[in-house]
Amino acid sequence: MAIGLALFTACGVETPAAPPSTPAPPGTTTVLTTLPRPSSAPSVPPSSAPPPSTQQPKTGKVVVLDPGHNGGNAGKPGEINKQVPAGRGKKKPCNTTGTATNSGYPEHAFTWDVSQRIAQALTAKGIRVVLTRQNDTGVGPCVDERAAIGNEAQADAVVSIHADGSNSDGAHGFHVAYSAPPLNAQQGEPSTKLATALRDGIRAGGFPTSTYLGTNGLAPRADLGGLNLSTRPAALVECGNMRNAAEAAAMSSEEGRQQYAAVITKAIADYLAS
């Protein structure tokens, strides 16, 4: 995150645009964009995503996936630049446009595709998945609304998916952020445990930890609104640096996005089973 940090949208080189009914049963994927009105509409996997596997018995677990940013943010500066609560007595812009690779592949498209793949895989394991946005063409939702979706869903884990955009020489690798110092009990040990499980799982999957932010792949943060406002175990994954050629190539490819999704899915499942 190149440290123009923005709330739950923590991505580097984030450019502010110029200017979430009855809950679905476990083992289904739900999209929520306003509260308190969860939608039971199933999410639509990207055309490039693998076919669904055989669904396992319901686990009773709920995971909220928060794909960073949104494809329509850049066209609605008035909406995404409005100030909203960001926790710790502060306000920040509703959202940002996110970053992109040097060749123009946007972070919002990457986070949407990877989140859809994770949602499909977790649903196949009998885990109910809630998404904070329903497509990659809309605006927002704001970071406080994204946090509220996780809280309302009583999520066992809230995982925000992002990618960074640092221009620092040699900057590469992933890191996992969590709220610190904690503002409530769920931001304490549960969130730290979730962040550590994600870090361990992604690293075990062959991805290197960040060379430029955090320590050993973990980054305690006090400035991310979505984490500050969460009352559930929550963490934010910066999958890598989109300005690094090798990581940009992986994020831009279907194979690379599937690899990211697979290791994050396993890490979440391991956390829920622990």
Short mmCIF file of C-alpha atoms in Angstrom, two decimals:
data_model
loop_
_atom_site.label_atom_id
_atom_site.label_comp_id
_atom_site.label_asym_id
_atom_site.label_seq_id
_atom_site.Cartn_x
_atom_site.Cartn_y
_atom_site.Cartn_z
CA MET A 1 0.00 0.00 0.00
CA ALA A 2 1.84 2.90 -1.03
CA ILE A 3 0.65 4.62 1.82
CA GLY A 4 -1.84 6.99 0.49
CA LEU A 5 -3.80 4.53 2.63
CA ALA A 6 -7.45 4.69 2.62
CA LEU A 7 -9.56 2.98 5.18
CA PHE A 8 -10.62 -0.57 4.22
CA THR A 9 -9.29 0.32 0.82
CA ALA A 10 -5.70 0.22 1.84
CA CYS A 11 -3.83 0.22 -1.38
CA GLY A 12 -0.77 2.01 -2.36
CA VAL A 13 -0.99 4.59 -5.01
CA GLU A 14 -4.66 4.86 -4.42
CA THR A 15 -5.93 7.75 -6.40
CA PRO A 16 -9.07 9.43 -5.17
CA ALA A 17 -11.20 9.81 -8.24
CA ALA A 18 -10.92 13.06 -9.82
CA PRO A 19 -12.90 14.70 -8.77
CA PRO A 20 -26.15 -5.29 2.35
CA SER A 21 -34.58 -9.87 3.93
CA THR A 22 -33.87 -13.01 5.31
CA PRO A 23 -30.33 -14.25 5.45
CA ALA A 24 -29.44 -16.99 3.02
CA PRO A 25 -28.80 -20.44 4.48
CA PRO A 26 -25.22 -21.51 5.12
CA GLY A 27 -23.28 -22.85 2.19
CA THR A 28 -24.55 -20.17 -0.19
CA THR A 29 -23.05 -17.02 -1.61
CA THR A 30 -24.81 -13.76 -0.85
CA VAL A 31 -24.17 -10.25 -2.03
CA LEU A 32 -24.88 -7.39 0.36
CA THR A 33 -24.51 -3.78 -0.58
CA THR A 34 -26.80 -1.98 1.87
CA LEU A 35 -27.94 -2.70 5.40
CA PRO A 36 -30.03 -4.02 6.99
CA ARG A 37 -31.30 -5.65 3.81
CA PRO A 38 -29.15 -8.68 2.91
CA SER A 39 -29.89 -9.91 -0.58
CA SER A 40 -30.28 -13.60 -1.29
CA ALA A 41 -29.22 -13.17 -4.89
CA PRO A 42 -26.33 -15.47 -5.73
CA SER A 43 -23.18 -13.89 -7.01
CA VAL A 44 -22.16 -14.58 -10.56
CA PRO A 45 -18.69 -16.07 -10.95
CA PRO A 46 -16.46 -14.59 -13.62
CA SER A 47 -16.55 -16.41 -16.92
CA SER A 48 -12.94 -17.42 -16.44
CA ALA A 49 -13.52 -18.99 -13.02
CA PRO A 50 -13.41 -22.77 -12.71
CA PRO A 51 -16.68 -24.72 -12.61
CA PRO A 52 -18.17 -25.28 -9.15
CA SER A 53 -17.10 -28.41 -7.34
CA THR A 54 -19.38 -30.72 -5.36
CA GLN A 55 -20.76 -28.83 -2.38
CA GLN A 56 -20.01 -30.27 1.03
CA PRO A 57 -22.38 -30.38 4.04
CA LYS A 58 -23.17 -26.98 5.55
CA THR A 59 -20.76 -25.85 8.25
CA GLY A 60 -22.75 -23.01 9.79
CA LYS A 61 -19.80 -20.69 9.24
CA VAL A 62 -20.12 -17.28 7.59
CA VAL A 63 -17.36 -15.50 5.73
CA VAL A 64 -17.64 -11.96 4.41
CA LEU A 65 -15.39 -11.21 1.46
CA ASP A 66 -14.72 -7.59 0.65
CA PRO A 67 -13.33 -7.08 -2.88
CA GLY A 68 -11.50 -3.78 -2.71
CA HIS A 69 -12.75 -0.71 -4.59
CA ASN A 70 -15.24 -0.95 -7.52
CA GLY A 71 -15.15 -0.40 -11.25
CA GLY A 72 -17.48 2.59 -11.23
CA ASN A 73 -15.69 4.58 -8.54
CA ALA A 74 -13.65 6.70 -10.93
CA GLY A 75 -16.77 8.02 -12.63
CA LYS A 76 -18.47 9.17 -9.42
CA PRO A 77 -15.99 11.39 -7.60
CA GLY A 78 -18.70 13.15 -5.63
CA GLU A 79 -19.85 9.86 -4.13
CA ILE A 80 -16.53 8.26 -3.33
CA ASN A 81 -14.87 11.40 -2.04
CA LYS A 82 -17.58 12.16 0.54
CA GLN A 83 -16.39 11.89 4.12
CA VAL A 84 -17.58 8.89 6.17
CA PRO A 85 -16.69 7.52 9.63
CA ALA A 86 -13.35 5.72 9.64
CA GLY A 87 -13.08 4.81 13.32
CA ARG A 88 -10.90 6.24 16.08
CA GLY A 89 -12.86 9.49 15.85
CA LYS A 90 -11.81 10.20 12.29
CA LYS A 91 -13.44 10.53 8.89
CA LYS A 92 -12.03 9.72 5.47
CA PRO A 93 -13.29 9.46 1.88
CA CYS A 94 -16.00 6.87 1.21
CA ASN A 95 -13.72 4.86 -1.09
CA THR A 96 -10.97 5.23 -3.69
CA THR A 97 -10.33 4.06 -7.22
CA GLY A 98 -7.46 1.74 -6.26
CA THR A 99 -4.26 1.16 -8.14
CA ALA A 100 -3.32 -0.69 -11.34
CA THR A 101 -0.42 -2.41 -13.05
CA ASN A 102 1.82 -0.32 -15.24
CA SER A 103 0.02 -1.81 -18.25
CA GLY A 104 -3.36 -0.69 -16.90
CA TYR A 105 -4.91 -3.83 -15.33
CA PRO A 106 -6.93 -2.35 -12.44
CA GLU A 107 -6.92 -3.44 -8.85
CA HIS A 108 -10.73 -3.44 -8.67
CA ALA A 109 -10.89 -6.08 -11.45
CA PHE A 110 -8.24 -8.21 -9.73
CA THR A 111 -9.96 -8.08 -6.34
CA TRP A 112 -13.37 -8.88 -7.86
CA ASP A 113 -12.08 -11.90 -9.80
CA VAL A 114 -10.08 -13.33 -6.88
CA SER A 115 -12.96 -12.78 -4.43
CA GLN A 116 -15.38 -14.57 -6.76
CA ARG A 117 -13.03 -17.54 -6.96
CA ILE A 118 -12.63 -17.65 -3.17
CA ALA A 119 -16.41 -17.35 -2.71
CA GLN A 120 -17.04 -20.25 -5.07
CA ALA A 121 -14.47 -22.46 -3.34
CA LEU A 122 -15.70 -21.67 0.18
CA THR A 123 -19.34 -22.18 -0.83
CA ALA A 124 -18.38 -25.61 -2.17
CA LYS A 125 -17.05 -26.38 1.32
CA GLY A 126 -20.46 -25.60 2.88
CA ILE A 127 -19.49 -22.14 4.11
CA ARG A 128 -21.91 -19.27 3.63
CA VAL A 129 -20.20 -16.41 1.80
CA VAL A 130 -21.33 -12.80 1.76
CA LEU A 131 -19.83 -10.32 -0.69
CA THR A 132 -19.78 -6.60 0.00
CA ARG A 133 -20.40 -5.69 -3.64
CA GLN A 134 -22.38 -7.40 -6.39
CA ASN A 135 -20.38 -6.56 -9.51
CA ASP A 136 -17.35 -4.70 -10.78
CA THR A 137 -19.21 -1.85 -12.43
CA GLY A 138 -20.83 -0.14 -9.46
CA VAL A 139 -19.77 2.57 -7.03
CA GLY A 140 -18.62 1.85 -3.47
CA PRO A 141 -19.99 0.83 -1.11
CA CYS A 142 -18.28 3.13 1.36
CA VAL A 143 -15.85 1.63 3.84
CA ASP A 144 -18.19 2.12 6.79
CA GLU A 145 -20.93 0.27 4.88
CA ARG A 146 -18.52 -2.56 4.08
CA ALA A 147 -17.66 -2.92 7.75
CA ALA A 148 -21.37 -2.87 8.67
CA ILE A 149 -22.03 -5.74 6.25
CA GLY A 150 -19.56 -7.95 8.11
CA ASN A 151 -20.96 -6.90 11.48
CA GLU A 152 -24.58 -7.48 10.42
CA ALA A 153 -23.75 -10.89 8.99
CA GLN A 154 -22.13 -11.90 12.30
CA ALA A 155 -19.24 -13.14 10.21
CA ASP A 156 -16.82 -15.70 11.56
CA ALA A 157 -14.22 -13.99 9.39
CA VAL A 158 -14.12 -10.83 7.31
CA VAL A 159 -11.42 -10.79 4.65
CA SER A 160 -10.78 -7.80 2.45
CA ILE A 161 -8.91 -8.47 -0.79
CA HIS A 162 -6.60 -5.83 -2.22
CA ALA A 163 -3.40 -5.30 -4.17
CA ASP A 164 -0.83 -2.61 -3.58
CA GLY A 165 0.83 -0.07 -5.85
CA SER A 166 4.19 0.90 -4.43
CA ASN A 167 6.80 2.53 -6.66
CA SER A 168 9.62 1.89 -4.18
CA ASP A 169 12.58 0.15 -5.77
CA GLY A 170 12.30 -3.63 -5.43
CA ALA A 171 9.02 -3.43 -3.52
CA HIS A 172 7.20 -6.74 -3.79
CA GLY A 173 5.40 -9.39 -1.75
CA PHE A 174 2.14 -9.64 0.20
CA HIS A 175 1.19 -8.46 3.66
CA VAL A 176 -1.88 -8.84 5.89
CA ALA A 177 -3.21 -5.88 7.89
CA TYR A 178 -5.31 -5.96 11.06
CA SER A 179 -6.59 -3.24 13.39
CA ALA A 180 -4.15 -2.27 16.14
CA PRO A 181 -4.37 -1.25 18.84
CA PRO A 182 -7.69 -3.13 19.02
CA LEU A 183 -10.89 -1.18 19.63
CA ASN A 184 -12.96 -4.19 20.74
CA ALA A 185 -12.47 -7.83 21.72
CA GLN A 186 -12.88 -9.16 18.17
CA GLN A 187 -10.14 -6.88 16.95
CA GLY A 188 -7.82 -8.44 19.52
CA GLU A 189 -6.87 -12.10 19.48
CA PRO A 190 -9.50 -13.23 16.90
CA SER A 191 -8.35 -10.74 14.27
CA THR A 192 -4.69 -11.32 15.01
CA LYS A 193 -5.28 -15.06 14.68
CA LEU A 194 -7.08 -14.56 11.37
CA ALA A 195 -4.33 -12.32 10.03
CA THR A 196 -1.68 -14.81 11.08
CA ALA A 197 -3.57 -17.72 9.50
CA LEU A 198 -3.82 -15.78 6.25
CA ARG A 199 -0.14 -14.87 6.37
CA ASP A 200 0.91 -18.44 7.08
CA GLY A 201 -1.35 -19.88 4.39
CA ILE A 202 -0.33 -17.47 1.66
CA ARG A 203 3.35 -17.86 2.49
CA ALA A 204 3.02 -21.67 2.54
CA GLY A 205 1.48 -21.35 -0.92
CA GLY A 206 4.75 -19.96 -2.24
CA PHE A 207 4.12 -16.22 -2.14
CA PRO A 208 6.82 -14.03 -0.58
CA THR A 209 6.07 -11.63 2.25
CA SER A 210 6.38 -7.90 1.70
CA THR A 211 9.81 -6.36 1.46
CA TYR A 212 8.55 -2.85 2.13
CA LEU A 213 5.62 -2.81 4.58
CA GLY A 214 4.91 -4.73 7.77
CA THR A 215 7.06 -7.35 9.46
CA ASN A 216 7.12 -10.95 8.29
CA GLY A 217 3.97 -10.36 6.29
CA LEU A 218 1.92 -8.81 9.11
CA ALA A 219 1.03 -5.12 9.34
CA PRO A 220 -0.83 -3.81 12.42
CA ARG A 221 -2.70 -0.67 11.36
CA ALA A 222 -4.72 2.07 13.03
CA ASP A 223 -5.75 3.96 9.88
CA LEU A 224 -7.96 1.52 7.95
CA GLY A 225 -11.63 2.38 8.44
CA GLY A 226 -13.07 -1.01 7.50
CA LEU A 227 -10.90 -2.71 10.08
CA ASN A 228 -11.41 -0.02 12.73
CA LEU A 229 -15.21 -0.25 12.40
CA SER A 230 -15.39 -4.05 12.43
CA THR A 231 -16.85 -5.91 15.40
CA ARG A 232 -15.95 -9.27 13.83
CA PRO A 233 -12.55 -10.95 13.22
CA ALA A 234 -11.24 -8.99 10.26
CA ALA A 235 -8.11 -8.70 8.17
CA LEU A 236 -7.05 -7.13 4.90
CA VAL A 237 -4.81 -8.93 2.41
CA GLU A 238 -2.60 -6.92 0.10
CA CYS A 239 -1.84 -9.74 -2.35
CA GLY A 240 1.25 -8.10 -3.78
CA ASN A 241 2.56 -5.05 -5.58
CA MET A 242 0.91 -4.34 -8.92
CA ARG A 243 3.85 -2.12 -9.88
CA ASN A 244 6.28 -5.03 -9.60
CA ALA A 245 6.63 -6.69 -13.01
CA ALA A 246 6.52 -10.30 -11.81
CA GLU A 247 3.59 -9.78 -9.46
CA ALA A 248 1.74 -7.70 -12.03
CA ALA A 249 2.09 -10.55 -14.52
CA ALA A 250 0.68 -13.04 -11.99
CA MET A 251 -2.24 -10.81 -11.05
CA SER A 252 -3.06 -10.14 -14.69
CA SER A 253 -3.23 -13.84 -15.56
CA GLU A 254 -6.08 -16.27 -14.89
CA GLU A 255 -3.62 -18.83 -13.56
CA GLY A 256 -2.10 -16.32 -11.17
CA ARG A 257 -5.46 -15.17 -9.83
CA GLN A 258 -6.50 -18.77 -9.30
CA GLN A 259 -3.31 -19.39 -7.32
CA TYR A 260 -4.00 -16.40 -5.10
CA ALA A 261 -7.59 -17.55 -4.59
CA ALA A 262 -6.57 -21.12 -3.77
CA VAL A 263 -4.09 -20.20 -1.04
CA ILE A 264 -6.41 -17.60 0.52
CA THR A 265 -9.32 -20.06 0.46
CA LYS A 266 -7.24 -22.69 2.25
CA ALA A 267 -6.02 -20.16 4.81
CA ILE A 268 -9.60 -19.06 5.60
CA ALA A 269 -10.80 -22.66 5.85
CA ASP A 270 -7.90 -23.53 8.15
CA TYR A 271 -8.72 -20.55 10.36
CA LEU A 272 -12.39 -21.54 10.60
CA ALA A 273 -11.42 -25.11 11.50
CA SER A 274 -9.00 -24.04 14.22
#
